[in-house]
CSV table of C-alpha atoms in Angstrom, one decimal:
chain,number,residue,atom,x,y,z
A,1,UNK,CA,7.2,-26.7,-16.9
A,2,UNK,CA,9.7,-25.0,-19.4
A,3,UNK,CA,9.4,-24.5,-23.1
A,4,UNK,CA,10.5,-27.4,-25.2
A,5,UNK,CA,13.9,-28.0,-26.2
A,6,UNK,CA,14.6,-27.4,-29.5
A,7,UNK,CA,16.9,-30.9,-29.4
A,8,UNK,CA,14.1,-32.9,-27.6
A,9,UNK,CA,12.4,-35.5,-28.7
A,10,UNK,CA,8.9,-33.6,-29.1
A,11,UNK,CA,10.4,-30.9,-31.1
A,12,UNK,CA,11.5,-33.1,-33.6
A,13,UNK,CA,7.8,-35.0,-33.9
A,14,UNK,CA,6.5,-31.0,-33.9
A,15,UNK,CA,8.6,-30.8,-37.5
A,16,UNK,CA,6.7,-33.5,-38.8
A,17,UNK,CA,3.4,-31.2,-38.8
A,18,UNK,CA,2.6,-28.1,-40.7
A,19,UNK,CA,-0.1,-27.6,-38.1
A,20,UNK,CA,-0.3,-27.1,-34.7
A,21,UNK,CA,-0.7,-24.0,-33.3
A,22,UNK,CA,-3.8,-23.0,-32.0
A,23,UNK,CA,-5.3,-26.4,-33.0
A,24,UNK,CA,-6.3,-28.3,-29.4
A,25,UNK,CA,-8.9,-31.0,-31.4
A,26,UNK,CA,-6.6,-33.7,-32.0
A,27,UNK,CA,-9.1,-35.7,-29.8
A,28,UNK,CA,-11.8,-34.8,-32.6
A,29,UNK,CA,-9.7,-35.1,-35.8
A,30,UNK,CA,-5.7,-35.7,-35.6
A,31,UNK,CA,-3.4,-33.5,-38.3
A,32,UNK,CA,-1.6,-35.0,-40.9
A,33,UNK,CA,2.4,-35.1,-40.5
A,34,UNK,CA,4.1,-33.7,-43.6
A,35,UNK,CA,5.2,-37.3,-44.6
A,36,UNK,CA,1.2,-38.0,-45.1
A,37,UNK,CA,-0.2,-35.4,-46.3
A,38,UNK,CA,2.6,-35.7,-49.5
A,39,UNK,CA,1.7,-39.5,-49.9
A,40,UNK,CA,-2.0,-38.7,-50.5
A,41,UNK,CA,-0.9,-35.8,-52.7
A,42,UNK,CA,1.5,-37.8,-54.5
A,43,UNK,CA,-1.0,-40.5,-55.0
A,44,UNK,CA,-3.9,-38.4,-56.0
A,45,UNK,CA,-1.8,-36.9,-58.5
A,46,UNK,CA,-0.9,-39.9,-60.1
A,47,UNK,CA,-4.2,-41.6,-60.5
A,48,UNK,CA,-5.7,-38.7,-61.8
A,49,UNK,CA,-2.7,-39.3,-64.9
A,50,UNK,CA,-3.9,-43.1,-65.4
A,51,UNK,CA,-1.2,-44.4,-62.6
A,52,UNK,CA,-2.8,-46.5,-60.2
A,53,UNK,CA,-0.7,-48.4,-58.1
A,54,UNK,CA,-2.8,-51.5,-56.3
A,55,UNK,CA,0.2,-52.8,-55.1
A,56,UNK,CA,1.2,-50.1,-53.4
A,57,UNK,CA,-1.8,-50.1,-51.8
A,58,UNK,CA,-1.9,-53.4,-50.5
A,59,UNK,CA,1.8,-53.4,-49.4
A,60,UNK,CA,0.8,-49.7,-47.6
A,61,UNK,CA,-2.4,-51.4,-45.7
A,62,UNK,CA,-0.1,-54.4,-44.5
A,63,UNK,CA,2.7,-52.1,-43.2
A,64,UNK,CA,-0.2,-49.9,-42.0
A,65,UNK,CA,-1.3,-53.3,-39.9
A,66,UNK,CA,2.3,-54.5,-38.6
A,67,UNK,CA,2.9,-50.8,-37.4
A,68,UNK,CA,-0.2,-51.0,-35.4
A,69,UNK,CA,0.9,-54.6,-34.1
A,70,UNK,CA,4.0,-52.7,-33.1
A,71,UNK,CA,2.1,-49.9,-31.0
A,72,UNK,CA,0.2,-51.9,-29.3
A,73,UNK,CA,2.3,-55.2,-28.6
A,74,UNK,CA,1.0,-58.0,-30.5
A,75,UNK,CA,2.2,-59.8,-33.6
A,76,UNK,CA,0.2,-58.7,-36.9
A,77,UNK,CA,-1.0,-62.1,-37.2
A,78,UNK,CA,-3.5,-60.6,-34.2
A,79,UNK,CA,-4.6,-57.6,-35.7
A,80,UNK,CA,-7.3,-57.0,-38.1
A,81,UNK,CA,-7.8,-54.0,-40.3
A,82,UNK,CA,-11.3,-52.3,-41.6
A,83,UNK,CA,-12.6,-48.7,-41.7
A,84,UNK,CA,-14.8,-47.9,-38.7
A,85,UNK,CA,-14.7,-49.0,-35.1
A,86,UNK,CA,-18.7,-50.1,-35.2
A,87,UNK,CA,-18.5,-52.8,-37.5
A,88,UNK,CA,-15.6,-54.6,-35.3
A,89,UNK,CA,-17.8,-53.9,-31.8
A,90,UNK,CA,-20.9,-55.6,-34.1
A,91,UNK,CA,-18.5,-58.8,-34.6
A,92,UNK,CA,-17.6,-58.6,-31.0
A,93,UNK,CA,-21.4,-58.2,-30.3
A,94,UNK,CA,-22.2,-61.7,-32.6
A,95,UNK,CA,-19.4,-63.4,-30.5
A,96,UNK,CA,-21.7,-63.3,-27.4
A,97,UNK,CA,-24.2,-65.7,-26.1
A,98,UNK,CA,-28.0,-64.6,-26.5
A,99,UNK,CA,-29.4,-62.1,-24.1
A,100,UNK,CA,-25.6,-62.0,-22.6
A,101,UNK,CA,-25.0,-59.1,-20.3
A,102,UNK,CA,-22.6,-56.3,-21.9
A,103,UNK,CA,-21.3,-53.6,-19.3
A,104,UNK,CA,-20.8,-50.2,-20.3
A,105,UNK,CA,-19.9,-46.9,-19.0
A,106,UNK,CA,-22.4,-44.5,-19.0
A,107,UNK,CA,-22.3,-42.0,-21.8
A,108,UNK,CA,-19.5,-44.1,-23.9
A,109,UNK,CA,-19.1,-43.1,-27.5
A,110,UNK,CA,-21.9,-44.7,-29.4
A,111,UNK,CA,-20.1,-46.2,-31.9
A,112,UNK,CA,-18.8,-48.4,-29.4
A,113,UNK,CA,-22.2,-49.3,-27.8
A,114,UNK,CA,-25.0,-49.3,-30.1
A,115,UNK,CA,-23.8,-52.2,-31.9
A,116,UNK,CA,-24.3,-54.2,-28.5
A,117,UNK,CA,-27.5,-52.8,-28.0
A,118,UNK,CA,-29.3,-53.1,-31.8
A,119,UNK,CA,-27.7,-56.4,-31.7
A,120,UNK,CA,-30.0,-59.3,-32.7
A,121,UNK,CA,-28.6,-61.5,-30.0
A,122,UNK,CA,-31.0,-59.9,-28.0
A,123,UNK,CA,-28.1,-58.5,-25.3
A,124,UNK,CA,-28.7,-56.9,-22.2
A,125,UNK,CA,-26.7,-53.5,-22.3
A,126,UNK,CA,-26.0,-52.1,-18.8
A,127,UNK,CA,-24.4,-48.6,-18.2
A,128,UNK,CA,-23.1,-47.7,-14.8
A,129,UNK,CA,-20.9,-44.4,-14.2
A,130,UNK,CA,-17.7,-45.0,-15.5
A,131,UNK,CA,-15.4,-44.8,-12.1
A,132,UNK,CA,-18.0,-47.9,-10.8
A,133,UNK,CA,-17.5,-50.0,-14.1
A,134,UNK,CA,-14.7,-52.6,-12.2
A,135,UNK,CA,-17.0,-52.9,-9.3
A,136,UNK,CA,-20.0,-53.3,-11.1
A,137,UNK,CA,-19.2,-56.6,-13.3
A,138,UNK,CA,-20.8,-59.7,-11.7
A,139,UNK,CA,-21.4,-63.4,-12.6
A,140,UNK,CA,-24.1,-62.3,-15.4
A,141,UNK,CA,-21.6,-60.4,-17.4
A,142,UNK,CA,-20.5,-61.5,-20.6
A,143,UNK,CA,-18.6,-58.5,-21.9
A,144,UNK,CA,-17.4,-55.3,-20.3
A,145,UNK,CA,-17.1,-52.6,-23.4
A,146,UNK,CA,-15.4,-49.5,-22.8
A,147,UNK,CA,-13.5,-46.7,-24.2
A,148,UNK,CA,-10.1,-46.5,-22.2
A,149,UNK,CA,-10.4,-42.5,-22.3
A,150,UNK,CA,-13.8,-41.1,-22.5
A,151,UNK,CA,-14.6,-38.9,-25.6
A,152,UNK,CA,-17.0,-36.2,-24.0
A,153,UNK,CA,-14.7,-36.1,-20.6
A,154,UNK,CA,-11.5,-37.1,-21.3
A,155,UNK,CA,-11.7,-39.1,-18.2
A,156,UNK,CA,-9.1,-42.3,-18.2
A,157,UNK,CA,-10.5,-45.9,-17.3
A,158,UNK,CA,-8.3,-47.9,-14.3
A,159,UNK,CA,-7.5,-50.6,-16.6
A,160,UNK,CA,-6.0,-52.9,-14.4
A,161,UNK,CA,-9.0,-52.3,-12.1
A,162,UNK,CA,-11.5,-53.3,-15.0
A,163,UNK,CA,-9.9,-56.1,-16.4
A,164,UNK,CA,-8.8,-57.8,-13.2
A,165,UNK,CA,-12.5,-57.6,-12.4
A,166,UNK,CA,-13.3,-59.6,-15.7
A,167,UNK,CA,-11.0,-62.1,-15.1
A,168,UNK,CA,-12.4,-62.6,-11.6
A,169,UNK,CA,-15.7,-62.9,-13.1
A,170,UNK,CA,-14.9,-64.8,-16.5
A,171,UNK,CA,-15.9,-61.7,-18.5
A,172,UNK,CA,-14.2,-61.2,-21.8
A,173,UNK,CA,-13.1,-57.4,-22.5
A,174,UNK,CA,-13.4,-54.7,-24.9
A,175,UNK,CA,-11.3,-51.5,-25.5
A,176,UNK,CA,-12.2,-48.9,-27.5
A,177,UNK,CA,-8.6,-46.8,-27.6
A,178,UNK,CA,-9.2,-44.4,-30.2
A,179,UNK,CA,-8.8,-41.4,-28.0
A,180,UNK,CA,-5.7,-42.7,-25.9
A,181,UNK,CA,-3.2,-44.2,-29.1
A,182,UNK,CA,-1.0,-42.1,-29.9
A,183,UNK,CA,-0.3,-40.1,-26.6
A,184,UNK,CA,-1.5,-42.9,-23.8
A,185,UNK,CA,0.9,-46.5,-24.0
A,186,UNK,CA,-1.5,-49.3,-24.7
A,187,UNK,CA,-0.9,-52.8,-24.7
A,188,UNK,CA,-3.2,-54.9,-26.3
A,189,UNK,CA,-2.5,-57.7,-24.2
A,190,UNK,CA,-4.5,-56.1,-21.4
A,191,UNK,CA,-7.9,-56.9,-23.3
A,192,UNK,CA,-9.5,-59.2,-25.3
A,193,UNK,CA,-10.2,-57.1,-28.1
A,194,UNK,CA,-8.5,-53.4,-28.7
A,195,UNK,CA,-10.2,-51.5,-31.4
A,196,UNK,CA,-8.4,-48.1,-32.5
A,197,UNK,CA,-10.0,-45.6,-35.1
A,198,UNK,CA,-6.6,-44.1,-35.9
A,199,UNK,CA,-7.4,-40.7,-37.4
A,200,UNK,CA,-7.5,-39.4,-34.0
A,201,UNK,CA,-4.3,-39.8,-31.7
A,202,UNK,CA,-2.5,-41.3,-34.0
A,203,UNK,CA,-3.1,-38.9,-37.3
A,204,UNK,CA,-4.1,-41.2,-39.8
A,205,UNK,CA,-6.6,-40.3,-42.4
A,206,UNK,CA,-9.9,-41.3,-41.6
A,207,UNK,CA,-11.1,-44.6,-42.8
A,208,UNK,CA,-8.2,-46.8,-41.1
A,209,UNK,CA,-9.2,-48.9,-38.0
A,210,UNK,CA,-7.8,-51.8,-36.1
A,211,UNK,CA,-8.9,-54.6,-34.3
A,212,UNK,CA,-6.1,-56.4,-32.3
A,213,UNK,CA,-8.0,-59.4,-30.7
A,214,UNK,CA,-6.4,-62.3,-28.0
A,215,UNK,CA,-5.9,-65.9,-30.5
A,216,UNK,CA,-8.6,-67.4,-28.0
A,217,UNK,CA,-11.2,-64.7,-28.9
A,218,UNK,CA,-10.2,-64.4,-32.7
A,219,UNK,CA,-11.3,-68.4,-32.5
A,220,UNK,CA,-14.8,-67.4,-31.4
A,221,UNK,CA,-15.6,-64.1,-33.5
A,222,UNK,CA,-17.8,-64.6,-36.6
A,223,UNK,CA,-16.5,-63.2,-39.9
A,224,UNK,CA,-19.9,-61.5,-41.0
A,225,UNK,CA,-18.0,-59.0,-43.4
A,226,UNK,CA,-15.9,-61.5,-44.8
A,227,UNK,CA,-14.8,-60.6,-48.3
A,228,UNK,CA,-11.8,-61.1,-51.0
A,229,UNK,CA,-9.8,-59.2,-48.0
A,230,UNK,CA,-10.4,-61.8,-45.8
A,231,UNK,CA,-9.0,-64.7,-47.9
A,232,UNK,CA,-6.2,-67.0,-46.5
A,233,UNK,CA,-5.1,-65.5,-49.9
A,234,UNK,CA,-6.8,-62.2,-50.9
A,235,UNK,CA,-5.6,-62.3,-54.5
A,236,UNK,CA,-7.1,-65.6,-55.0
A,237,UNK,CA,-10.4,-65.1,-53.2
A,238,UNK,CA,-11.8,-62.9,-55.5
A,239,UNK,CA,-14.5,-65.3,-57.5
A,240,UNK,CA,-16.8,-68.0,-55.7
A,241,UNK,CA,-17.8,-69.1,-52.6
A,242,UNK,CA,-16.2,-72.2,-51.9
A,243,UNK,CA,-13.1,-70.3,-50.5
A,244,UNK,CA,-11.0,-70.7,-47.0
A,245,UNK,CA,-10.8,-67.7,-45.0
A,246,UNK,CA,-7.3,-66.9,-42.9
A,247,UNK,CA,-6.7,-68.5,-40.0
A,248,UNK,CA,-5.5,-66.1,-37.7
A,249,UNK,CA,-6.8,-62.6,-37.1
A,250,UNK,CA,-6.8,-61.6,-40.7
A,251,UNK,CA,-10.2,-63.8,-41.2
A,252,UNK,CA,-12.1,-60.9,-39.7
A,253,UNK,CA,-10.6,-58.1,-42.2
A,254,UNK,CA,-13.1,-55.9,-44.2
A,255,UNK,CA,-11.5,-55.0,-47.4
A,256,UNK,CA,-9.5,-51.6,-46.6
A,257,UNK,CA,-9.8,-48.2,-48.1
A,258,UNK,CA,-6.7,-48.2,-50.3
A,259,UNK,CA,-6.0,-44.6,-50.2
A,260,UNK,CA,-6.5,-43.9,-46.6
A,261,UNK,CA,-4.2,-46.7,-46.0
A,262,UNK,CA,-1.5,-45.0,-48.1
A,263,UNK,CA,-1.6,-42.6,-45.4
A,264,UNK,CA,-1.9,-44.2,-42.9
A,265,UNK,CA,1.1,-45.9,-42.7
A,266,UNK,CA,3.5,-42.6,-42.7
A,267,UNK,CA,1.4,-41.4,-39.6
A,268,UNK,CA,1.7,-44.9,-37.9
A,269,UNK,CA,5.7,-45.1,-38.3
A,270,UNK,CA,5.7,-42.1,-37.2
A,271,UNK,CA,4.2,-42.8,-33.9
A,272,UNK,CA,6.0,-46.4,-34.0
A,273,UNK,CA,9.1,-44.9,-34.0
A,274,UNK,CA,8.9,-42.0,-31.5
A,275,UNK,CA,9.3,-42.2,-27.8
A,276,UNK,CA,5.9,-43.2,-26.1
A,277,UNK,CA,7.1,-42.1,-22.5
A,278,UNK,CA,7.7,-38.5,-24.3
A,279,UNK,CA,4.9,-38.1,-25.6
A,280,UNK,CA,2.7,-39.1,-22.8
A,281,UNK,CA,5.0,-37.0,-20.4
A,282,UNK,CA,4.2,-33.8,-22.9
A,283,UNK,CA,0.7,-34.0,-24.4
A,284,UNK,CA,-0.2,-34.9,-20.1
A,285,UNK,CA,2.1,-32.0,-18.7
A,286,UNK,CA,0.4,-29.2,-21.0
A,287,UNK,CA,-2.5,-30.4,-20.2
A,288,UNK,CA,-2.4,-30.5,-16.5
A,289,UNK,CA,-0.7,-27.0,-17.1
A,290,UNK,CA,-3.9,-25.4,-18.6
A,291,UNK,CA,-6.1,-27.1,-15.4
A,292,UNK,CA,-3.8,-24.8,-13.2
A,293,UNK,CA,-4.2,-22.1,-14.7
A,294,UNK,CA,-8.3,-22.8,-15.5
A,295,UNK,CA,-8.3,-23.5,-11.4
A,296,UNK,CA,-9.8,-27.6,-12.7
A,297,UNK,CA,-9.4,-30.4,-10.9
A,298,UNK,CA,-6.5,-32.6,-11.7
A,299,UNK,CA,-8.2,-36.3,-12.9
A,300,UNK,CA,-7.4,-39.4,-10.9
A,301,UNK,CA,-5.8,-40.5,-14.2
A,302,UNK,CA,-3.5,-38.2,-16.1
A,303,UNK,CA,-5.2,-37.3,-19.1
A,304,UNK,CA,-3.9,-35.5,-22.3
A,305,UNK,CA,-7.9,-34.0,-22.8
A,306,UNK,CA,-8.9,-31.3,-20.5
A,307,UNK,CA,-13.0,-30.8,-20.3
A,308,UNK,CA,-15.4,-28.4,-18.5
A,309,UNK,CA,-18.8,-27.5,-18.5
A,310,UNK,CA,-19.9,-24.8,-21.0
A,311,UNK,CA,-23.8,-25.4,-21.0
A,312,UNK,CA,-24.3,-22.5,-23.6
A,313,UNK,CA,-21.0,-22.5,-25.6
A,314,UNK,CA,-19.8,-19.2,-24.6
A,315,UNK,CA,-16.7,-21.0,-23.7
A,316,UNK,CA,-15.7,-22.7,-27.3
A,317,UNK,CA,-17.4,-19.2,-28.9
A,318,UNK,CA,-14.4,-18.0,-27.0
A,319,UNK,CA,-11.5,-20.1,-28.2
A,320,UNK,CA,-12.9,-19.8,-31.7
A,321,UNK,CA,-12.6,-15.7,-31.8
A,322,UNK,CA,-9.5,-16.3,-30.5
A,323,UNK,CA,-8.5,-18.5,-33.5
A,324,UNK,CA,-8.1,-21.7,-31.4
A,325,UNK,CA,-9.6,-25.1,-33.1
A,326,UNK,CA,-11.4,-26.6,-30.1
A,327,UNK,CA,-14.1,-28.7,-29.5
A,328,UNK,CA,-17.8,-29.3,-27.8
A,329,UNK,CA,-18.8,-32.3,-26.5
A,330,UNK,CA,-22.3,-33.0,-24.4
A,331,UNK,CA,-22.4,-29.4,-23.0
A,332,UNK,CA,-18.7,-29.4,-22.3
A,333,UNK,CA,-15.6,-27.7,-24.0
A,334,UNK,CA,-13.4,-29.7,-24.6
A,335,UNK,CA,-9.1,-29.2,-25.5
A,336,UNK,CA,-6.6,-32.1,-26.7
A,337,UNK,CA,-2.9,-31.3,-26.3
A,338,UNK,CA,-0.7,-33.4,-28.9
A,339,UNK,CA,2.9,-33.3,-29.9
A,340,UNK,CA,2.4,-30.5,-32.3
A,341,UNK,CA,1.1,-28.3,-29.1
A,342,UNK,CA,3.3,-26.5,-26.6
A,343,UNK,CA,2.8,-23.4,-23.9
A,344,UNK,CA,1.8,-20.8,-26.5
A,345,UNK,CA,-1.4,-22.8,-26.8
A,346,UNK,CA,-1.8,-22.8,-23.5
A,347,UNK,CA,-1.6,-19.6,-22.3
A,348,UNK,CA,-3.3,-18.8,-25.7
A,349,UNK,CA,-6.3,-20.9,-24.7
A,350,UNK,CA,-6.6,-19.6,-21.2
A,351,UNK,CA,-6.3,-16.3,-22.2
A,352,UNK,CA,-9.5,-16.8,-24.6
A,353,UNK,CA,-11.6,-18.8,-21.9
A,354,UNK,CA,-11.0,-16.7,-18.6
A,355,UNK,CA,-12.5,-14.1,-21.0
């Protein structure tokens, strides 16, 4: 693997960021591209002098909601917007029958899970190790939940494995995405229901999540969190209760955090507009790079997250004298290469956990 090309299509995405090196936690927080980080300045500066802008807001959550669309696939009309990935697994959850079976990798992100199992539908949450999950759905499951890459691992589901097993079995899907959109294609297509926390991957600010559900589902999903958002017309379903919701996707909105929104949308073009095979191809390559070098084994899946076992934190003590930005996850340490990494963090990070 060579140094990246000062002409390729990487180094320009690496000019959108201030940041970058030495900073391998994009899977824990994502950095803010230039364009971002000056539209929350800008904004910030002029509310604080009496200028607040709610159109601007709104028209910033809807672009933030077709870029999305774009990422994944799906028309807008499919997509619904909110602020955490919990409350849209607790609509998924109210969708389901009572005391339905849900199916769940072992040691998924809780967000993702405990709305299933605090559920009061009464469901029947069972976790198997994630490489089983396609064989393990049967005729009793209702829903198979899973994150597409695993948070503490970095491990990558066989999606076409899981969800050919659903359909064999007449289970509905969930993906939880946050930790592949942004360097891992995704179609929402593939699922049921995709739900993306985008401050991740895709280096939104936090507070901007999506929902981006099949028409058949979106018919069957409760709007519990309903509000003005949610409104066939939001501006005039601010007073009363005798109001008709939207009839697509947008029904299940929950009113979005304007700012973060504002964002949001100049990391999401970003990502829209770049070159998904790239990206993949780079954020995978360095990471397979520093599994070389570390002497770890290559995953089945090509992952962008490289992960192993530091029981006592020695490890991420390491990359933090060294001045890396890393991460720990359940007893493991745990590096994200993104478009604003290259070799130099590499070597930089092998160099700090060989010791």
């Amino acid at each position: 693997m060579s140094p990246l090309s000062l002409t390729s299509p990487i180094a320009a995405l690496r000019d959108e960021f201030l940041g970058g090196p030495g900073y391998l936690a994009a899977c824990t927080v994502g950095l803010p591209p230039r364009a971002t980080r000056d539209a929350l300045i800008a904004d910030a500066e002029s509310a604080a002098a009496g200028r607040v802008d709610v159109p601007t807001y709104t028209a910033a959550a809807e672009r933030s909601r077709a870029l999305f669309a774009q990422l994944v696939g799906v028309d807008a009309s499919r997509v619904a917007i909110g602020s955490q990935t919990s409350p849209f697994a607790a609509l998924i959850a109210a969708a389901l029958p009572d005391g339905a079976e849900v199916l769940v990798p072992e040691g998924d992100f809780s967000s993702l899970l405990l709305p299933f199992v605090h559920s009061t539908r009464r469901l029947r949450v069972r976790a198997v190790p994630l490489p089983e999950l396609a064989d393990a759905v049967g005729e009793d499951t209702a829903l198979v939940a899973f994150s597409l890459v695993q948070s503490a691992t970095g491990d990558v589901a066989d999606l076409p494995a899981i969800t050919a097993a659903a359909r064999r079995h007449g289970a509905r899907t969930l993906c939880d995405g946050a930790q592949a959109i942004g360097w891992l294609p995704v179609a929402a297509d593939a699922v049921d229901a995709l739900v993306c926390h985008a401050y991740k991957w895709l280096c939104a600010p936090r507070g901007v999540a999506f929902l981006a559900v099949s028409e058949e589902f979106a018919r069957e999903i409760p709007p519990l969190f309903a509000g003005w958002y949610a409104g066939a017309d939001p501006w005039t379903s601010c007073y009363g209760h005798d109001l008709p919701l939207a009839t697509d996707a947008t029904r299940l909105d929950i009113s979005p955090a304007w700012q973060a929104f504002l964002g949001a949308e100049q990391s999401l073009a970003l990502f829209a507009g770049a070159d998904p095979g790239a990206i993949h191809a780079h954020d995978t390559g360095l990471a397979r790079r520093c599994r070389e070098l570390l002497a770890l084994p290559e995953p089945a899946i090509a992952s962008a997250i490289v992960s192993a076992p530091d029981p006592d934190g020695d490890g991420l003590a390491r990359l933090v004298r060294a001045g890396i930005t890393a991460s720990g996850r359940a007893g493991r340490v745990r590096l994200g290469f993104h478009v604003f990494n290259d070799l130099e963090d590499v070597e930089l990070a092998v160099r700090a956990l060989r010791g």
